[in-house]
XYZ file of C-alpha atoms in Angstrom:
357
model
C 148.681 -175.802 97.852
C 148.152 -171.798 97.655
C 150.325 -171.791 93.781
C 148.188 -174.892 92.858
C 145.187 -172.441 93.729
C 146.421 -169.880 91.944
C 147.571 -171.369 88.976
C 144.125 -172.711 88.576
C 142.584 -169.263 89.441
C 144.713 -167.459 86.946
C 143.488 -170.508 84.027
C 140.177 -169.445 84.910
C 140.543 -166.234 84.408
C 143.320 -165.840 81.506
C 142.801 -168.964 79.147
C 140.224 -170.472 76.744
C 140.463 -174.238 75.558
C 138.095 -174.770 72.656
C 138.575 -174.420 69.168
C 134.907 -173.219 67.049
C 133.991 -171.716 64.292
C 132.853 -167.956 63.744
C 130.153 -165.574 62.927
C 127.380 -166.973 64.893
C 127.131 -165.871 69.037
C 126.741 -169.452 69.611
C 127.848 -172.803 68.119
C 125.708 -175.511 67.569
C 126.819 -177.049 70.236
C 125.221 -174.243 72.005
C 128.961 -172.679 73.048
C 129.450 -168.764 72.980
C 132.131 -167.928 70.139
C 133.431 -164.536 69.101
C 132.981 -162.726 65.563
C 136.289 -162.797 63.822
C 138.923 -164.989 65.576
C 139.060 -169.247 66.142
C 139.449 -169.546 69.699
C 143.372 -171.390 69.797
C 143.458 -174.432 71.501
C 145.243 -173.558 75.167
C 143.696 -175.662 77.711
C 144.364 -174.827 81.646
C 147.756 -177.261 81.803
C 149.101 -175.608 78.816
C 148.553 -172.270 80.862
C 150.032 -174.470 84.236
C 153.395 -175.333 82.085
C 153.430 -171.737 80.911
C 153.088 -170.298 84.327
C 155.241 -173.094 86.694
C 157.528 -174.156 83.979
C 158.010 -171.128 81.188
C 161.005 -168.934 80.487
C 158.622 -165.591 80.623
C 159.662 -163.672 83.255
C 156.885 -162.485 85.776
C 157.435 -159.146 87.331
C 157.547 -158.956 90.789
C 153.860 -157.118 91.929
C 153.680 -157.259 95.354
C 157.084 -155.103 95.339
C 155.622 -152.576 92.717
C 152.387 -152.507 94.216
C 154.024 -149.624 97.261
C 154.137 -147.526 93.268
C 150.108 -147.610 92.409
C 148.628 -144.511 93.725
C 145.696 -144.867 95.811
C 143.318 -141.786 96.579
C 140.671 -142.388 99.318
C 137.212 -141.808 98.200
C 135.509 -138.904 100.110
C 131.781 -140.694 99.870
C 130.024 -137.508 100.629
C 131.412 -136.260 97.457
C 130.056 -139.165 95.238
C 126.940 -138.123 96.936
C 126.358 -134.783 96.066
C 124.716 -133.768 92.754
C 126.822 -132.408 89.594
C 125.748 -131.293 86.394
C 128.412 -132.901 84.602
C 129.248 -136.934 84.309
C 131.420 -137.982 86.707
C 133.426 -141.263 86.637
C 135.217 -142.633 89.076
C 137.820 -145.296 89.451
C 137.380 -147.915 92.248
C 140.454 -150.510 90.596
C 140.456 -152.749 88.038
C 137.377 -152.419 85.770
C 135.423 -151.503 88.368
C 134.114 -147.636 87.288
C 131.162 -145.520 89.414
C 129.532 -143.296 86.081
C 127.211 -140.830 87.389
C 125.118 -138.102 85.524
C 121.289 -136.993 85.788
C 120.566 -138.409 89.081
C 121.733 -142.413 87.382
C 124.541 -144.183 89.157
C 126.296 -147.292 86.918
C 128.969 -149.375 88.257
C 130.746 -151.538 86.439
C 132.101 -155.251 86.849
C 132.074 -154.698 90.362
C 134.630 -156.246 92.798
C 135.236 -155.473 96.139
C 137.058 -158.866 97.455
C 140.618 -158.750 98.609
C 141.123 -162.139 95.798
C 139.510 -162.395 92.187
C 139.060 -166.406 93.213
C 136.546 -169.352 94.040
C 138.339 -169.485 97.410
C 138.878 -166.811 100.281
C 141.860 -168.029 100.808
C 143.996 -168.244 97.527
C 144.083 -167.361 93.926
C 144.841 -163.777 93.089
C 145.275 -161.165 95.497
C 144.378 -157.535 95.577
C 147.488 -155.846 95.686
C 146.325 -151.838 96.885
C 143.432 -150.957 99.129
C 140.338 -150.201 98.125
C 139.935 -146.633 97.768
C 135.866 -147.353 99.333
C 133.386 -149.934 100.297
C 130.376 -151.194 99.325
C 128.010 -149.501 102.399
C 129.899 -146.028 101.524
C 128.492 -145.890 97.501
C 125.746 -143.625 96.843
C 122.748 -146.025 95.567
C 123.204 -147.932 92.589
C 120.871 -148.060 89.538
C 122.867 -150.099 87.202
C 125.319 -152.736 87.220
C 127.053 -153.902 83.839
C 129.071 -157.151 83.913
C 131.494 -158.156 81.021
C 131.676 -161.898 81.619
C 131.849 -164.254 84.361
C 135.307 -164.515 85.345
C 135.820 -164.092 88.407
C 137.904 -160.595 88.364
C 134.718 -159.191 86.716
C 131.851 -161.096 88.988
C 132.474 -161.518 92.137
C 129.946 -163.479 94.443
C 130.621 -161.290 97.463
C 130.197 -157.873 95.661
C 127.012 -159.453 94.024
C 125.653 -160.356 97.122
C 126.106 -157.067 99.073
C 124.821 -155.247 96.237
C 121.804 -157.205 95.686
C 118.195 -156.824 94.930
C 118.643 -152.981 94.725
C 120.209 -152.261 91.348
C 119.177 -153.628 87.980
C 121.869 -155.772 86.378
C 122.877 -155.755 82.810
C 124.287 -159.069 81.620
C 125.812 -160.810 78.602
C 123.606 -164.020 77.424
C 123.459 -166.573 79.813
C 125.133 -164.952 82.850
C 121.440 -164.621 84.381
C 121.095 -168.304 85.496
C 124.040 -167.784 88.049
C 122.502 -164.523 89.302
C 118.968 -166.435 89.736
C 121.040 -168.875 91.830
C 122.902 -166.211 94.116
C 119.694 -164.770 95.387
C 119.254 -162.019 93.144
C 115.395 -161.384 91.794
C 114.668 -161.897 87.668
C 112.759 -158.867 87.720
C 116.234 -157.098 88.581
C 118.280 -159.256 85.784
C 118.181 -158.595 81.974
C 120.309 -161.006 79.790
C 121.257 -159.321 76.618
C 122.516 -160.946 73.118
C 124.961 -158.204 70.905
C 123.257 -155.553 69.908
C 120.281 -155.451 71.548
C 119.013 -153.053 73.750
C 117.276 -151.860 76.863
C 115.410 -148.433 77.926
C 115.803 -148.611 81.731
C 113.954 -145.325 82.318
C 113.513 -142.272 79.696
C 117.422 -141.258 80.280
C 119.041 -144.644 80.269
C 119.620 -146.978 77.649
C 121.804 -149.865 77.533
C 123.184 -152.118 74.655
C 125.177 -154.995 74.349
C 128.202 -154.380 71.641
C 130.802 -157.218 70.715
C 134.069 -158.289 72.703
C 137.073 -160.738 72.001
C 137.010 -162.813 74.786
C 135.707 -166.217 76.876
C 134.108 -167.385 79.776
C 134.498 -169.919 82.562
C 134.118 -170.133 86.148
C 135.221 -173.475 86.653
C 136.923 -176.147 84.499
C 134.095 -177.434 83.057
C 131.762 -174.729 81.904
C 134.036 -172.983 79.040
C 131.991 -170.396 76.982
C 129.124 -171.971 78.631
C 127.658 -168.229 78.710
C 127.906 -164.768 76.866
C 130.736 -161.933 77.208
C 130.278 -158.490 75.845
C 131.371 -154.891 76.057
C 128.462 -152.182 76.853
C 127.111 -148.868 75.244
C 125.188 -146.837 77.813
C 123.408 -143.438 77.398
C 122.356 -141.231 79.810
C 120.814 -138.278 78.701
C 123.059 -136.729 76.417
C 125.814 -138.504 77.833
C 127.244 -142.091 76.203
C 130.184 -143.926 77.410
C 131.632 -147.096 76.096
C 133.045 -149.875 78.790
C 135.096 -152.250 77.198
C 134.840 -155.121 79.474
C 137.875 -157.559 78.778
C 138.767 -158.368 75.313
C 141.620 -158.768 72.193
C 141.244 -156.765 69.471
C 140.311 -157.412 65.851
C 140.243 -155.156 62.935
C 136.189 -155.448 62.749
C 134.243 -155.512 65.815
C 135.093 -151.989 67.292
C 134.969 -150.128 63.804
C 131.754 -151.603 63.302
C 130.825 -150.353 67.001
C 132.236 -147.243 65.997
C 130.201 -147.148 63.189
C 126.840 -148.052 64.963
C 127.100 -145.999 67.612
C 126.221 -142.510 68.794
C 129.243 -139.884 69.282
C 131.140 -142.110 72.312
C 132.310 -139.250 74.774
C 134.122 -141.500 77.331
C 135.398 -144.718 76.753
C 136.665 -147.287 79.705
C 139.025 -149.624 77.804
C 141.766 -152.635 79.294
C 145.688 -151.820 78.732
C 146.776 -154.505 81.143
C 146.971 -157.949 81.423
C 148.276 -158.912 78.491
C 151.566 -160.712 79.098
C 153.292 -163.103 77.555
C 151.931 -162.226 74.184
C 152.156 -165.161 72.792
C 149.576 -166.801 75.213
C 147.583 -163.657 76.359
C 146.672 -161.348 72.837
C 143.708 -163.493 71.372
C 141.415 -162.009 74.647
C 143.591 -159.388 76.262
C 144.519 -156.169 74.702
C 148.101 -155.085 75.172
C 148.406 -150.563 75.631
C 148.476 -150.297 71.468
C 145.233 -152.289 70.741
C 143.996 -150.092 73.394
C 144.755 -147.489 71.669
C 143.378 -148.414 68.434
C 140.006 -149.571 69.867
C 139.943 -145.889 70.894
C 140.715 -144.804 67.480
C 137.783 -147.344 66.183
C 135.247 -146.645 68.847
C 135.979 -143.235 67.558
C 135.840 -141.711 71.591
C 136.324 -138.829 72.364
C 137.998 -139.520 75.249
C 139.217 -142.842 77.201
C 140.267 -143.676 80.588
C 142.871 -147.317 80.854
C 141.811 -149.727 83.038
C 142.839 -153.309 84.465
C 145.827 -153.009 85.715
C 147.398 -152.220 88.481
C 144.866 -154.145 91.112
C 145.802 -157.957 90.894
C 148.327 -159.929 90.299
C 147.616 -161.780 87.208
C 149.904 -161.644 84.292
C 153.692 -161.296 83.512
C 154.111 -157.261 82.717
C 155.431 -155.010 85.369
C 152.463 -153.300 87.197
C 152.547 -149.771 85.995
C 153.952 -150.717 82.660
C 150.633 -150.380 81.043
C 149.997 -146.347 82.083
C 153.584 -145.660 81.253
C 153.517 -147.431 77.846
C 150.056 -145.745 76.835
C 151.575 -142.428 78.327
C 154.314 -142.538 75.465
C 152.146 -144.154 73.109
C 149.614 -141.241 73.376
C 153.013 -138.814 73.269
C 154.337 -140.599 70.302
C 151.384 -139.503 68.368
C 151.155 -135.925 69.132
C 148.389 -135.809 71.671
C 145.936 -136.214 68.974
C 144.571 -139.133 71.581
C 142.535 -137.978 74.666
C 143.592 -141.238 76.308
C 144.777 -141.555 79.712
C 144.915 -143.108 82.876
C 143.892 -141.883 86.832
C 144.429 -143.181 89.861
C 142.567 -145.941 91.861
C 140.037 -143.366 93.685
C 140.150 -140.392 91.494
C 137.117 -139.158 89.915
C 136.863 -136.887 87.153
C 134.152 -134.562 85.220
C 133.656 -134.254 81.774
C 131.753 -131.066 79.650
C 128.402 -132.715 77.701
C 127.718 -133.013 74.914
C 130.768 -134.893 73.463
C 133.760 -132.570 74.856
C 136.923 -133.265 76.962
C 137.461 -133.829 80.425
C 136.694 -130.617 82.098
C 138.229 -131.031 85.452
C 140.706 -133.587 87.759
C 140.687 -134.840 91.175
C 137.365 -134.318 92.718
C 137.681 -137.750 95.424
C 140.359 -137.741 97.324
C 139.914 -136.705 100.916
């Protein structure tokens, strides 16, 4: 009964089943659609036979997992003042970006399983580095899309009525349903934006990707990637996607100098049924290249169990990607519970491990 769950928690998360037309954020059927790609026709038991049945090999994660570094999170540090931004890596996409007094998180999860059940569906696979009660108060949350290794009810619910919450279009009717107040939720269509306060402004930029939380709501509501500025700060956070030649030169193009960047490299395998929404470590890399950042930290991977590649494959592939080329690509990966600083405006990171205990 656990696989079944599981299975079904992984379609949730990793597969899309209608096919639609492009351009236009919505069809006229009222579905969400991306820019540039037809969403391929791979419905949650094409995704079962792939997963029970399929001759992909799955790595083994709960046997690599002893291999993901881990750095406890000294909370009193988060919670002292710095004059430079400071980001810090909680797992998965889940970021704390500080600067100026303004505290962001980002697709927050805190559950031990990225599933509609306690008691099955994909399992965290390291400890969390902190909890909830221990971050320094939030301002902001930004959430991708509704899957549920990007929203997570419990996280939501602890967090509550305190921050303001940034969402793609149509991902405010499930907040208004958990509890949370509409004065604290802003739904936002690509490309438009919001001045929270005179040093933060958020906008909603393009992603390749889907939505779902159960089998019957598919692209019922919006997914996006986020620009935020704070001060003289701006950081890009990708969100979950698959890449396309258009949407992140033309975010590139649009945007103010990007001087951090928070961008997938992992689960992404098999290829043949993951790249239309999931970015394998060489599309990472090139969204970097397009976003034109100056520099970019790899996330989602090395948290849950949910694809085929070996867990630390993606840092080690981007590590010899980024070699391969000379360097010329401030790109990199930390560890779960590292923070680092970066020099303003629009430099490199200026120092390492700030977090660990």
């Amino acid at each position: 009964m656990k696989k079944q769950i599981l299975v079904i928690s992984l379609a949730m998360i990793l597969i899309s089943c209608s096919t639609v037309m492009i351009h236009e954020q919505q069809s006229p059927t009222g579905n969400y659609q991306n820019n540039h790609i037809l969403h391929p026709n791979k419905s949650f038991w094409a995704f079962a036979r792939m997963r029970l049945f399929g001759d992909d090999e799955w790595a083994d994660h709960e046997s690599e997992a002893a291999d993901v570094v881990v750095q406890p999170i000294d909370d009193g540090q988060l919670r002292a003042q710095s004059s430079a931004p400071r980001v810090t890596w909680i797992g998965h996409s889940t970021f704390l970006i500080q600067y100026k007094g303004v505290n962001v998180l980002t697709d927050p999860i805190f559950s031990q399983r990225a599933s509609p059940v306690s008691f099955a569906g994909p399992k965290r696979l390291v400890d969390l580095p902190i909890e909830i009660a221990q971050l320094p108060a939030i301002d902001l949350v930004v959430i991708s899309h509704n899957h549920y290794d990007h929203l997570d009810e419990e996280t939501i619910t602890e967090l509550g009525n305190q921050p303001q919450y940034a969402l793609p279009d149509g991902v405010s009717n499930w907040f208004l349903a958990n509890a949370i107040n509409a004065s604290n939720i802003t739904d936002f269509k690509w490309w438009q934006s919001k001045r929270y306060s005179a040093n933060l402004t958020v906008t909603a930029t393009p992603s390749q990707h889907w939505s779902s939380r159960s089998l019957y709501d598919r692209n019922q509501t919006h997914w996006a990637s986020w620009l935020i500025e704070i001060d003289d700060f701006t950081f890009w956070f990708a969100g979950d996607t698959g890449y396309n030649q258009f949407d992140f030169k033309e975010i590139g193009n649009k945007s103010p100098p990007i001087d951090l960047a928070l961008i997938p490299i992992g689960a992404y395998a098999p290829r043949h049924f993951m790249k239309p929404y999931h970015v394998n470590e060489e599309e990472a890399l090139q969204i970097h290249r397009d976003i034109k950042a100056k520099t970019s930290i790899g996330m989602h991977w090395g948290t849950f169990s949910l694809t085929a590649e070996p867990l630390l494959a993606p840092p080690t592939n981007l590590a010899s990607l980024v070699e391969e080329s000379g360097n010329r690509d401030d790109f990199r990966t930390i560890n779960i519970g590292q923070s680092i600083e970066l020099t303003t405006p629009h430099a490199n990171v200026v120092n390492a491990t700030i977090s660990a205990k």
